[in-house]
PDB file of C-alpha atoms in Angstrom:
ATOM      1  CA  UNK A   1      23.225 -46.434 -88.960  1.00  0.00           C
ATOM      2  CA  UNK A   2      19.753 -47.945 -88.334  1.00  0.00           C
ATOM      3  CA  UNK A   3      19.671 -51.704 -88.032  1.00  0.00           C
ATOM      4  CA  UNK A   4      17.422 -53.846 -90.171  1.00  0.00           C
ATOM      5  CA  UNK A   5      15.886 -57.012 -88.748  1.00  0.00           C
ATOM      6  CA  UNK A   6      16.103 -59.199 -91.852  1.00  0.00           C
ATOM      7  CA  UNK A   7      14.425 -62.103 -90.020  1.00  0.00           C
ATOM      8  CA  UNK A   8      11.188 -60.140 -89.753  1.00  0.00           C
ATOM      9  CA  UNK A   9       8.726 -60.063 -92.620  1.00  0.00           C
ATOM     10  CA  UNK A  10       7.355 -56.874 -94.146  1.00  0.00           C
ATOM     11  CA  UNK A  11       8.802 -53.442 -94.730  1.00  0.00           C
ATOM     12  CA  UNK A  12      11.571 -52.076 -92.496  1.00  0.00           C
ATOM     13  CA  UNK A  13      10.604 -49.709 -89.717  1.00  0.00           C
ATOM     14  CA  UNK A  14      10.683 -46.188 -91.127  1.00  0.00           C
ATOM     15  CA  UNK A  15       8.622 -43.014 -91.229  1.00  0.00           C
ATOM     16  CA  UNK A  16       8.096 -43.098 -94.979  1.00  0.00           C
ATOM     17  CA  UNK A  17       6.481 -39.627 -94.883  1.00  0.00           C
ATOM     18  CA  UNK A  18       9.822 -38.217 -93.719  1.00  0.00           C
ATOM     19  CA  UNK A  19      12.138 -37.622 -96.717  1.00  0.00           C
ATOM     20  CA  UNK A  20      15.283 -37.671 -94.556  1.00  0.00           C
ATOM     21  CA  UNK A  21      14.255 -40.922 -92.878  1.00  0.00           C
ATOM     22  CA  UNK A  22      13.802 -42.527 -96.301  1.00  0.00           C
ATOM     23  CA  UNK A  23      17.272 -41.402 -97.386  1.00  0.00           C
ATOM     24  CA  UNK A  24      18.829 -42.767 -94.186  1.00  0.00           C
ATOM     25  CA  UNK A  25      17.080 -46.109 -94.643  1.00  0.00           C
ATOM     26  CA  UNK A  26      18.101 -46.489 -98.313  1.00  0.00           C
ATOM     27  CA  UNK A  27      21.707 -45.644 -97.466  1.00  0.00           C
ATOM     28  CA  UNK A  28      21.763 -48.171 -94.612  1.00  0.00           C
ATOM     29  CA  UNK A  29      20.245 -50.979 -96.670  1.00  0.00           C
ATOM     30  CA  UNK A  30      22.656 -50.293 -99.534  1.00  0.00           C
ATOM     31  CA  UNK A  31      25.683 -50.430 -97.264  1.00  0.00           C
ATOM     32  CA  UNK A  32      24.412 -53.691 -95.778  1.00  0.00           C
ATOM     33  CA  UNK A  33      24.086 -55.097 -99.278  1.00  0.00           C
ATOM     34  CA  UNK A  34      27.575 -53.977-100.271  1.00  0.00           C
ATOM     35  CA  UNK A  35      28.995 -55.457 -97.064  1.00  0.00           C
ATOM     36  CA  UNK A  36      27.330 -58.775 -97.822  1.00  0.00           C
ATOM     37  CA  UNK A  37      28.748 -58.745-101.343  1.00  0.00           C
ATOM     38  CA  UNK A  38      32.229 -58.148 -99.887  1.00  0.00           C
ATOM     39  CA  UNK A  39      31.842 -61.094 -97.493  1.00  0.00           C
ATOM     40  CA  UNK A  40      30.786 -63.421-100.322  1.00  0.00           C
ATOM     41  CA  UNK A  41      33.513 -62.285-102.722  1.00  0.00           C
ATOM     42  CA  UNK A  42      35.885 -65.132-103.620  1.00  0.00           C
ATOM     43  CA  UNK A  43      34.011 -67.802-101.677  1.00  0.00           C
ATOM     44  CA  UNK A  44      32.863 -71.152-103.035  1.00  0.00           C
ATOM     45  CA  UNK A  45      29.099 -70.680-103.063  1.00  0.00           C
ATOM     46  CA  UNK A  46      26.179 -72.933-103.843  1.00  0.00           C
ATOM     47  CA  UNK A  47      24.233 -72.263-107.032  1.00  0.00           C
ATOM     48  CA  UNK A  48      21.320 -70.733-105.111  1.00  0.00           C
ATOM     49  CA  UNK A  49      23.561 -68.352-103.160  1.00  0.00           C
ATOM     50  CA  UNK A  50      25.450 -67.420-106.339  1.00  0.00           C
ATOM     51  CA  UNK A  51      22.185 -66.495-108.049  1.00  0.00           C
ATOM     52  CA  UNK A  52      21.031 -64.505-105.012  1.00  0.00           C
ATOM     53  CA  UNK A  53      24.346 -62.647-104.847  1.00  0.00           C
ATOM     54  CA  UNK A  54      24.134 -61.821-108.546  1.00  0.00           C
ATOM     55  CA  UNK A  55      20.594 -60.510-108.126  1.00  0.00           C
ATOM     56  CA  UNK A  56      21.696 -58.380-105.171  1.00  0.00           C
ATOM     57  CA  UNK A  57      24.537 -56.913-107.229  1.00  0.00           C
ATOM     58  CA  UNK A  58      22.120 -56.165-110.086  1.00  0.00           C
ATOM     59  CA  UNK A  59      19.660 -54.319-107.838  1.00  0.00           C
ATOM     60  CA  UNK A  60      22.407 -52.329-106.118  1.00  0.00           C
ATOM     61  CA  UNK A  61      23.946 -51.350-109.432  1.00  0.00           C
ATOM     62  CA  UNK A  62      20.807 -50.471-111.378  1.00  0.00           C
ATOM     63  CA  UNK A  63      18.757 -48.593-108.786  1.00  0.00           C
ATOM     64  CA  UNK A  64      21.261 -46.713-106.623  1.00  0.00           C
ATOM     65  CA  UNK A  65      23.902 -44.022-106.867  1.00  0.00           C
ATOM     66  CA  UNK A  66      25.964 -41.930-104.465  1.00  0.00           C
ATOM     67  CA  UNK A  67      24.941 -38.345-103.821  1.00  0.00           C
ATOM     68  CA  UNK A  68      27.309 -35.453-103.264  1.00  0.00           C
ATOM     69  CA  UNK A  69      27.464 -36.104 -99.515  1.00  0.00           C
ATOM     70  CA  UNK A  70      28.502 -39.738-100.052  1.00  0.00           C
ATOM     71  CA  UNK A  71      25.164 -41.298 -99.139  1.00  0.00           C
ATOM     72  CA  UNK A  72      23.517 -43.867-101.354  1.00  0.00           C
ATOM     73  CA  UNK A  73      20.217 -42.733-102.827  1.00  0.00           C
ATOM     74  CA  UNK A  74      17.722 -44.075-105.338  1.00  0.00           C
ATOM     75  CA  UNK A  75      19.007 -43.228-108.816  1.00  0.00           C
ATOM     76  CA  UNK A  76      16.925 -40.835-110.911  1.00  0.00           C
ATOM     77  CA  UNK A  77      17.252 -42.948-114.004  1.00  0.00           C
ATOM     78  CA  UNK A  78      15.944 -46.179-115.476  1.00  0.00           C
ATOM     79  CA  UNK A  79      18.582 -48.793-116.176  1.00  0.00           C
ATOM     80  CA  UNK A  80      18.464 -50.615-119.473  1.00  0.00           C
ATOM     81  CA  UNK A  81      16.749 -54.010-119.150  1.00  0.00           C
ATOM     82  CA  UNK A  82      15.937 -53.172-115.526  1.00  0.00           C
ATOM     83  CA  UNK A  83      15.048 -56.053-113.200  1.00  0.00           C
ATOM     84  CA  UNK A  84      11.753 -55.058-111.576  1.00  0.00           C
ATOM     85  CA  UNK A  85      11.145 -58.034-109.275  1.00  0.00           C
ATOM     86  CA  UNK A  86      13.428 -60.013-106.970  1.00  0.00           C
ATOM     87  CA  UNK A  87      10.778 -62.758-106.803  1.00  0.00           C
ATOM     88  CA  UNK A  88      10.633 -63.187-110.594  1.00  0.00           C
ATOM     89  CA  UNK A  89      13.863 -61.653-111.958  1.00  0.00           C
ATOM     90  CA  UNK A  90      12.939 -62.402-115.584  1.00  0.00           C
ATOM     91  CA  UNK A  91       9.854 -60.184-115.586  1.00  0.00           C
ATOM     92  CA  UNK A  92      10.171 -56.743-117.183  1.00  0.00           C
ATOM     93  CA  UNK A  93       8.193 -53.555-117.608  1.00  0.00           C
ATOM     94  CA  UNK A  94       6.680 -53.177-121.059  1.00  0.00           C
ATOM     95  CA  UNK A  95       4.502 -50.677-122.900  1.00  0.00           C
ATOM     96  CA  UNK A  96       1.689 -51.246-125.364  1.00  0.00           C
ATOM     97  CA  UNK A  97       1.396 -47.479-125.732  1.00  0.00           C
ATOM     98  CA  UNK A  98       3.096 -44.448-124.210  1.00  0.00           C
ATOM     99  CA  UNK A  99       0.513 -44.221-121.433  1.00  0.00           C
ATOM    100  CA  UNK A 100      -0.254 -47.934-121.151  1.00  0.00           C
ATOM    101  CA  UNK A 101       2.350 -50.000-119.378  1.00  0.00           C
ATOM    102  CA  UNK A 102       2.433 -53.425-117.764  1.00  0.00           C
ATOM    103  CA  UNK A 103       4.745 -55.590-115.686  1.00  0.00           C
ATOM    104  CA  UNK A 104       5.289 -59.134-116.883  1.00  0.00           C
ATOM    105  CA  UNK A 105       5.775 -60.924-120.175  1.00  0.00           C
ATOM    106  CA  UNK A 106       4.489 -60.854-123.728  1.00  0.00           C
ATOM    107  CA  UNK A 107       2.783 -63.784-125.371  1.00  0.00           C
ATOM    108  CA  UNK A 108       3.260 -64.425-129.110  1.00  0.00           C
ATOM    109  CA  UNK A 109       1.045 -66.790-131.090  1.00  0.00           C
ATOM    110  CA  UNK A 110       1.303 -68.053-134.681  1.00  0.00           C
ATOM    111  CA  UNK A 111      -2.041 -69.004-136.230  1.00  0.00           C
ATOM    112  CA  UNK A 112      -2.771 -70.631-139.578  1.00  0.00           C
ATOM    113  CA  UNK A 113      -5.230 -68.191-141.246  1.00  0.00           C
ATOM    114  CA  UNK A 114      -7.149 -70.953-143.043  1.00  0.00           C
ATOM    115  CA  UNK A 115      -7.702 -73.472-140.247  1.00  0.00           C
ATOM    116  CA  UNK A 116      -7.343 -70.986-137.342  1.00  0.00           C
ATOM    117  CA  UNK A 117      -5.149 -73.612-135.655  1.00  0.00           C
ATOM    118  CA  UNK A 118      -2.433 -72.280-133.353  1.00  0.00           C
ATOM    119  CA  UNK A 119       0.818 -73.626-134.780  1.00  0.00           C
ATOM    120  CA  UNK A 120       3.407 -72.156-132.398  1.00  0.00           C
ATOM    121  CA  UNK A 121       3.677 -70.087-129.243  1.00  0.00           C
ATOM    122  CA  UNK A 122       6.461 -68.120-127.638  1.00  0.00           C
ATOM    123  CA  UNK A 123       6.907 -65.918-124.571  1.00  0.00           C
ATOM    124  CA  UNK A 124       9.252 -62.935-124.336  1.00  0.00           C
ATOM    125  CA  UNK A 125      10.137 -60.382-121.694  1.00  0.00           C
ATOM    126  CA  UNK A 126       7.769 -57.469-121.321  1.00  0.00           C
ATOM    127  CA  UNK A 127      10.318 -55.013-122.719  1.00  0.00           C
ATOM    128  CA  UNK A 128      11.329 -57.090-125.750  1.00  0.00           C
ATOM    129  CA  UNK A 129      10.646 -55.713-129.208  1.00  0.00           C
ATOM    130  CA  UNK A 130       7.708 -57.536-130.754  1.00  0.00           C
ATOM    131  CA  UNK A 131       9.619 -58.489-133.904  1.00  0.00           C
ATOM    132  CA  UNK A 132      12.383 -60.269-131.984  1.00  0.00           C
ATOM    133  CA  UNK A 133      10.274 -63.378-131.322  1.00  0.00           C
ATOM    134  CA  UNK A 134       8.388 -63.805-134.582  1.00  0.00           C
ATOM    135  CA  UNK A 135      11.315 -65.567-136.221  1.00  0.00           C
ATOM    136  CA  UNK A 136      11.282 -68.145-133.437  1.00  0.00           C
ATOM    137  CA  UNK A 137       7.606 -68.755-134.158  1.00  0.00           C
ATOM    138  CA  UNK A 138       8.005 -69.673-137.812  1.00  0.00           C
ATOM    139  CA  UNK A 139      11.293 -71.490-137.140  1.00  0.00           C
ATOM    140  CA  UNK A 140       9.586 -73.853-134.688  1.00  0.00           C
ATOM    141  CA  UNK A 141       8.529 -77.264-136.013  1.00  0.00           C
ATOM    142  CA  UNK A 142       4.864 -78.002-135.547  1.00  0.00           C
ATOM    143  CA  UNK A 143       3.681 -80.741-133.182  1.00  0.00           C
ATOM    144  CA  UNK A 144       4.397 -84.175-134.674  1.00  0.00           C
ATOM    145  CA  UNK A 145       6.468 -82.734-137.491  1.00  0.00           C
ATOM    146  CA  UNK A 146       8.906 -84.996-139.296  1.00  0.00           C
ATOM    147  CA  UNK A 147      12.274 -83.158-139.487  1.00  0.00           C
ATOM    148  CA  UNK A 148      12.728 -84.531-143.007  1.00  0.00           C
ATOM    149  CA  UNK A 149       9.582 -82.702-144.059  1.00  0.00           C
ATOM    150  CA  UNK A 150      10.357 -79.576-142.071  1.00  0.00           C
ATOM    151  CA  UNK A 151      10.010 -77.040-144.885  1.00  0.00           C
ATOM    152  CA  UNK A 152       6.709 -78.507-146.072  1.00  0.00           C
ATOM    153  CA  UNK A 153       5.251 -78.589-142.576  1.00  0.00           C
ATOM    154  CA  UNK A 154       6.227 -75.001-141.891  1.00  0.00           C
ATOM    155  CA  UNK A 155       4.183 -73.900-144.882  1.00  0.00           C
ATOM    156  CA  UNK A 156       1.037 -74.575-142.875  1.00  0.00           C
ATOM    157  CA  UNK A 157       2.147 -72.431-139.951  1.00  0.00           C
ATOM    158  CA  UNK A 158       1.751 -69.140-141.775  1.00  0.00           C
ATOM    159  CA  UNK A 159      -0.095 -69.377-145.076  1.00  0.00           C
ATOM    160  CA  UNK A 160      -2.214 -67.173-147.291  1.00  0.00           C
ATOM    161  CA  UNK A 161      -5.964 -67.691-147.158  1.00  0.00           C
ATOM    162  CA  UNK A 162      -7.221 -69.567-150.197  1.00  0.00           C
ATOM    163  CA  UNK A 163      -3.858 -71.127-151.099  1.00  0.00           C
ATOM    164  CA  UNK A 164      -4.203 -74.201-148.954  1.00  0.00           C
ATOM    165  CA  UNK A 165      -0.817 -73.462-147.371  1.00  0.00           C
ATOM    166  CA  UNK A 166       1.136 -73.812-150.638  1.00  0.00           C
ATOM    167  CA  UNK A 167       2.647 -70.366-150.157  1.00  0.00           C
ATOM    168  CA  UNK A 168       4.341 -69.350-146.943  1.00  0.00           C
ATOM    169  CA  UNK A 169       3.365 -65.902-145.757  1.00  0.00           C
ATOM    170  CA  UNK A 170       3.429 -63.977-142.471  1.00  0.00           C
ATOM    171  CA  UNK A 171       0.806 -61.411-141.487  1.00  0.00           C
ATOM    172  CA  UNK A 172       1.425 -59.018-138.598  1.00  0.00           C
ATOM    173  CA  UNK A 173       0.822 -55.391-137.667  1.00  0.00           C
ATOM    174  CA  UNK A 174       3.498 -52.717-137.776  1.00  0.00           C
ATOM    175  CA  UNK A 175       4.799 -53.557-134.292  1.00  0.00           C
ATOM    176  CA  UNK A 176       6.473 -56.501-136.045  1.00  0.00           C
ATOM    177  CA  UNK A 177       7.270 -54.764-139.330  1.00  0.00           C
ATOM    178  CA  UNK A 178      10.922 -53.911-138.823  1.00  0.00           C
ATOM    179  CA  UNK A 179      13.436 -53.886-141.637  1.00  0.00           C
ATOM    180  CA  UNK A 180      15.331 -56.743-140.009  1.00  0.00           C
ATOM    181  CA  UNK A 181      12.211 -58.935-139.984  1.00  0.00           C
ATOM    182  CA  UNK A 182      11.377 -58.163-143.625  1.00  0.00           C
ATOM    183  CA  UNK A 183      14.952 -59.112-144.516  1.00  0.00           C
ATOM    184  CA  UNK A 184      14.804 -62.325-142.510  1.00  0.00           C
ATOM    185  CA  UNK A 185      11.549 -63.391-144.137  1.00  0.00           C
ATOM    186  CA  UNK A 186      12.892 -62.553-147.583  1.00  0.00           C
ATOM    187  CA  UNK A 187      16.022 -64.661-147.065  1.00  0.00           C
ATOM    188  CA  UNK A 188      13.875 -67.534-145.774  1.00  0.00           C
ATOM    189  CA  UNK A 189      11.700 -67.430-148.892  1.00  0.00           C
ATOM    190  CA  UNK A 190       8.634 -66.361-146.896  1.00  0.00           C
ATOM    191  CA  UNK A 191       6.380 -63.609-148.199  1.00  0.00           C
ATOM    192  CA  UNK A 192       6.023 -60.744-145.740  1.00  0.00           C
ATOM    193  CA  UNK A 193       2.589 -59.228-145.291  1.00  0.00           C
ATOM    194  CA  UNK A 194       3.656 -57.416-142.132  1.00  0.00           C
ATOM    195  CA  UNK A 195       2.884 -53.732-142.119  1.00  0.00           C
ATOM    196  CA  UNK A 196       6.131 -51.794-142.371  1.00  0.00           C
ATOM    197  CA  UNK A 197       6.850 -49.262-139.683  1.00  0.00           C
ATOM    198  CA  UNK A 198       6.349 -45.721-140.955  1.00  0.00           C
ATOM    199  CA  UNK A 199       9.145 -43.140-140.719  1.00  0.00           C
ATOM    200  CA  UNK A 200       8.755 -40.675-137.876  1.00  0.00           C
ATOM    201  CA  UNK A 201       9.106 -36.912-138.256  1.00  0.00           C
ATOM    202  CA  UNK A 202      10.479 -35.405-135.044  1.00  0.00           C
ATOM    203  CA  UNK A 203       8.227 -32.682-133.689  1.00  0.00           C
ATOM    204  CA  UNK A 204       5.660 -33.298-136.416  1.00  0.00           C
ATOM    205  CA  UNK A 205       8.048 -32.263-139.183  1.00  0.00           C
ATOM    206  CA  UNK A 206       8.120 -33.891-142.619  1.00  0.00           C
ATOM    207  CA  UNK A 207       9.342 -37.486-142.654  1.00  0.00           C
ATOM    208  CA  UNK A 208      11.984 -39.202-144.736  1.00  0.00           C
ATOM    209  CA  UNK A 209       9.296 -40.391-147.152  1.00  0.00           C
ATOM    210  CA  UNK A 210       9.300 -36.899-148.690  1.00  0.00           C
ATOM    211  CA  UNK A 211      12.895 -37.506-149.841  1.00  0.00           C
ATOM    212  CA  UNK A 212      13.988 -39.639-152.802  1.00  0.00           C
ATOM    213  CA  UNK A 213      16.467 -42.238-151.496  1.00  0.00           C
ATOM    214  CA  UNK A 214      18.379 -43.877-154.357  1.00  0.00           C
ATOM    215  CA  UNK A 215      20.245 -46.870-152.961  1.00  0.00           C
ATOM    216  CA  UNK A 216      21.725 -47.807-156.343  1.00  0.00           C
ATOM    217  CA  UNK A 217      23.964 -44.744-156.297  1.00  0.00           C
ATOM    218  CA  UNK A 218      23.687 -44.010-152.545  1.00  0.00           C
ATOM    219  CA  UNK A 219      22.207 -40.529-152.784  1.00  0.00           C
ATOM    220  CA  UNK A 220      19.242 -38.678-151.263  1.00  0.00           C
ATOM    221  CA  UNK A 221      17.348 -35.928-153.096  1.00  0.00           C
ATOM    222  CA  UNK A 222      15.263 -33.475-151.099  1.00  0.00           C
ATOM    223  CA  UNK A 223      11.877 -32.085-152.260  1.00  0.00           C
ATOM    224  CA  UNK A 224      13.619 -28.898-153.410  1.00  0.00           C
ATOM    225  CA  UNK A 225      15.706 -30.934-155.861  1.00  0.00           C
ATOM    226  CA  UNK A 226      19.038 -30.860-154.029  1.00  0.00           C
ATOM    227  CA  UNK A 227      20.963 -34.136-153.915  1.00  0.00           C
ATOM    228  CA  UNK A 228      23.426 -35.262-151.270  1.00  0.00           C
ATOM    229  CA  UNK A 229      25.592 -38.413-151.006  1.00  0.00           C
ATOM    230  CA  UNK A 230      24.954 -41.069-148.379  1.00  0.00           C
ATOM    231  CA  UNK A 231      28.027 -41.458-146.204  1.00  0.00           C
ATOM    232  CA  UNK A 232      28.090 -44.814-144.460  1.00  0.00           C
ATOM    233  CA  UNK A 233      29.900 -46.078-141.401  1.00  0.00           C
ATOM    234  CA  UNK A 234      31.566 -49.441-140.992  1.00  0.00           C
ATOM    235  CA  UNK A 235      28.253 -50.901-139.751  1.00  0.00           C
ATOM    236  CA  UNK A 236      26.523 -49.964-143.012  1.00  0.00           C
ATOM    237  CA  UNK A 237      24.333 -47.259-141.451  1.00  0.00           C
ATOM    238  CA  UNK A 238      24.540 -43.986-143.357  1.00  0.00           C
ATOM    239  CA  UNK A 239      23.292 -40.430-143.531  1.00  0.00           C
ATOM    240  CA  UNK A 240      22.917 -37.665-146.103  1.00  0.00           C
ATOM    241  CA  UNK A 241      23.657 -34.153-144.814  1.00  0.00           C
ATOM    242  CA  UNK A 242      22.133 -31.177-146.629  1.00  0.00           C
ATOM    243  CA  UNK A 243      23.866 -28.582-144.475  1.00  0.00           C
ATOM    244  CA  UNK A 244      24.009 -25.020-145.810  1.00  0.00           C
ATOM    245  CA  UNK A 245      21.634 -25.880-148.665  1.00  0.00           C
ATOM    246  CA  UNK A 246      18.755 -25.721-146.163  1.00  0.00           C
ATOM    247  CA  UNK A 247      19.502 -22.080-145.333  1.00  0.00           C
ATOM    248  CA  UNK A 248      18.406 -20.766-148.713  1.00  0.00           C
ATOM    249  CA  UNK A 249      15.686 -23.348-149.325  1.00  0.00           C
ATOM    250  CA  UNK A 250      12.501 -21.906-150.861  1.00  0.00           C
ATOM    251  CA  UNK A 251      10.400 -24.385-148.855  1.00  0.00           C
ATOM    252  CA  UNK A 252       9.229 -23.685-145.316  1.00  0.00           C
ATOM    253  CA  UNK A 253      12.360 -24.477-143.293  1.00  0.00           C
ATOM    254  CA  UNK A 254      10.680 -25.199-139.939  1.00  0.00           C
ATOM    255  CA  UNK A 255       8.680 -27.990-141.553  1.00  0.00           C
ATOM    256  CA  UNK A 256      11.904 -29.809-142.383  1.00  0.00           C
ATOM    257  CA  UNK A 257      14.378 -29.072-139.613  1.00  0.00           C
ATOM    258  CA  UNK A 258      15.194 -26.765-136.710  1.00  0.00           C
ATOM    259  CA  UNK A 259      18.884 -27.618-136.800  1.00  0.00           C
ATOM    260  CA  UNK A 260      21.285 -24.819-137.692  1.00  0.00           C
ATOM    261  CA  UNK A 261      23.337 -27.440-139.537  1.00  0.00           C
ATOM    262  CA  UNK A 262      20.418 -28.288-141.836  1.00  0.00           C
ATOM    263  CA  UNK A 263      18.456 -31.474-142.392  1.00  0.00           C
ATOM    264  CA  UNK A 264      20.073 -34.893-142.069  1.00  0.00           C
ATOM    265  CA  UNK A 265      18.420 -38.015-143.496  1.00  0.00           C
ATOM    266  CA  UNK A 266      19.375 -41.283-141.818  1.00  0.00           C
ATOM    267  CA  UNK A 267      19.614 -44.415-143.981  1.00  0.00           C
ATOM    268  CA  UNK A 268      19.596 -47.794-142.236  1.00  0.00           C
ATOM    269  CA  UNK A 269      20.985 -51.107-143.409  1.00  0.00           C
ATOM    270  CA  UNK A 270      17.441 -52.373-144.097  1.00  0.00           C
ATOM    271  CA  UNK A 271      16.332 -49.316-146.047  1.00  0.00           C
ATOM    272  CA  UNK A 272      15.654 -51.304-149.217  1.00  0.00           C
ATOM    273  CA  UNK A 273      13.490 -53.864-147.426  1.00  0.00           C
ATOM    274  CA  UNK A 274      11.421 -51.185-145.665  1.00  0.00           C
ATOM    275  CA  UNK A 275      10.954 -49.141-148.839  1.00  0.00           C
ATOM    276  CA  UNK A 276       9.789 -52.229-150.745  1.00  0.00           C
ATOM    277  CA  UNK A 277       7.384 -53.182-147.959  1.00  0.00           C
ATOM    278  CA  UNK A 278       5.869 -49.678-147.809  1.00  0.00           C
ATOM    279  CA  UNK A 279       5.414 -49.697-151.572  1.00  0.00           C
ATOM    280  CA  UNK A 280       3.695 -53.105-151.476  1.00  0.00           C
ATOM    281  CA  UNK A 281       1.227 -52.106-148.821  1.00  0.00           C
ATOM    282  CA  UNK A 282      -0.051 -49.204-150.939  1.00  0.00           C
ATOM    283  CA  UNK A 283      -1.405 -51.616-153.555  1.00  0.00           C
ATOM    284  CA  UNK A 284      -5.196 -52.218-153.368  1.00  0.00           C
ATOM    285  CA  UNK A 285      -4.734 -56.006-153.621  1.00  0.00           C
ATOM    286  CA  UNK A 286      -2.348 -55.971-150.645  1.00  0.00           C
ATOM    287  CA  UNK A 287      -4.778 -53.868-148.610  1.00  0.00           C
ATOM    288  CA  UNK A 288      -7.721 -56.173-149.412  1.00  0.00           C
ATOM    289  CA  UNK A 289      -5.719 -59.305-148.577  1.00  0.00           C
ATOM    290  CA  UNK A 290      -4.414 -57.855-145.298  1.00  0.00           C
ATOM    291  CA  UNK A 291      -7.887 -56.814-144.197  1.00  0.00           C
ATOM    292  CA  UNK A 292      -9.324 -60.225-145.047  1.00  0.00           C
ATOM    293  CA  UNK A 293      -6.541 -62.406-143.674  1.00  0.00           C
ATOM    294  CA  UNK A 294      -4.409 -60.183-141.460  1.00  0.00           C
ATOM    295  CA  UNK A 295      -3.643 -60.717-137.769  1.00  0.00           C
ATOM    296  CA  UNK A 296      -6.742 -61.714-135.828  1.00  0.00           C
ATOM    297  CA  UNK A 297      -4.958 -62.266-132.508  1.00  0.00           C
ATOM    298  CA  UNK A 298      -3.328 -59.258-130.919  1.00  0.00           C
ATOM    299  CA  UNK A 299      -0.424 -59.812-128.545  1.00  0.00           C
ATOM    300  CA  UNK A 300      -1.460 -59.768-124.895  1.00  0.00           C
ATOM    301  CA  UNK A 301       0.727 -59.116-121.914  1.00  0.00           C
ATOM    302  CA  UNK A 302       1.116 -61.986-119.462  1.00  0.00           C
ATOM    303  CA  UNK A 303       1.349 -60.602-115.946  1.00  0.00           C
TER     304      UNK A 303
END
């Protein structure tokens, strides 16, 4: 096993153009790390050493696996919530688009649309969903806020242009427009002018919007007029299965599904909130207001 001089700075000595040499080095470093973990196991460690040992265990577990010959190799997978830096363990890899990634954090800013004053800021990991932090923005008291007047003060954080802040409202693009956020704003008595996320049709096929989802009786009716019940699990998420009915459908089957079992329509627990939001944003008044007052600051990655 090659020895690694951990007192020396820089990369370990290795012919990185040689695939076998790289495998030997990775295996050796991994075994050194596992040996160190075994030595530290059960000992009374300082806080700094405990954190370092935990980080070592994370890196060994997320990035490595054993091959068929028993050697440790770099895993051909990406671990969920993967730590990408041992210098800054909180940083994450994020994506603004499929082909546009970044390493770092995301910055979130709440701005009053009338005064253009920044009322709250928040930072999240690079891989966090955009909608996860927006609630923290409007939940934050503004600078100098009297807790007794909390609700009144919050009205100025996110208001509608021309109302003078009398009506609380949140504007954001569809990266924030999840069903959970619409529900949270509704329960907080805040009007949502966030664009709702559109349903996606796998492979370019027709989306769920072409179906009639009736949540009052928990049924889904397809464009051909066939109706199926929504069967829900214990978590409230449901699905309507059309099964054999798709086989004799007069509509073009490949536009709806390629599954031999027929089309399945998924129904989430926030289906009502999303449907209402999509209906609202079709109204001309909503469109005009969003264009005039909508989000002026796009989220930027902090690297």
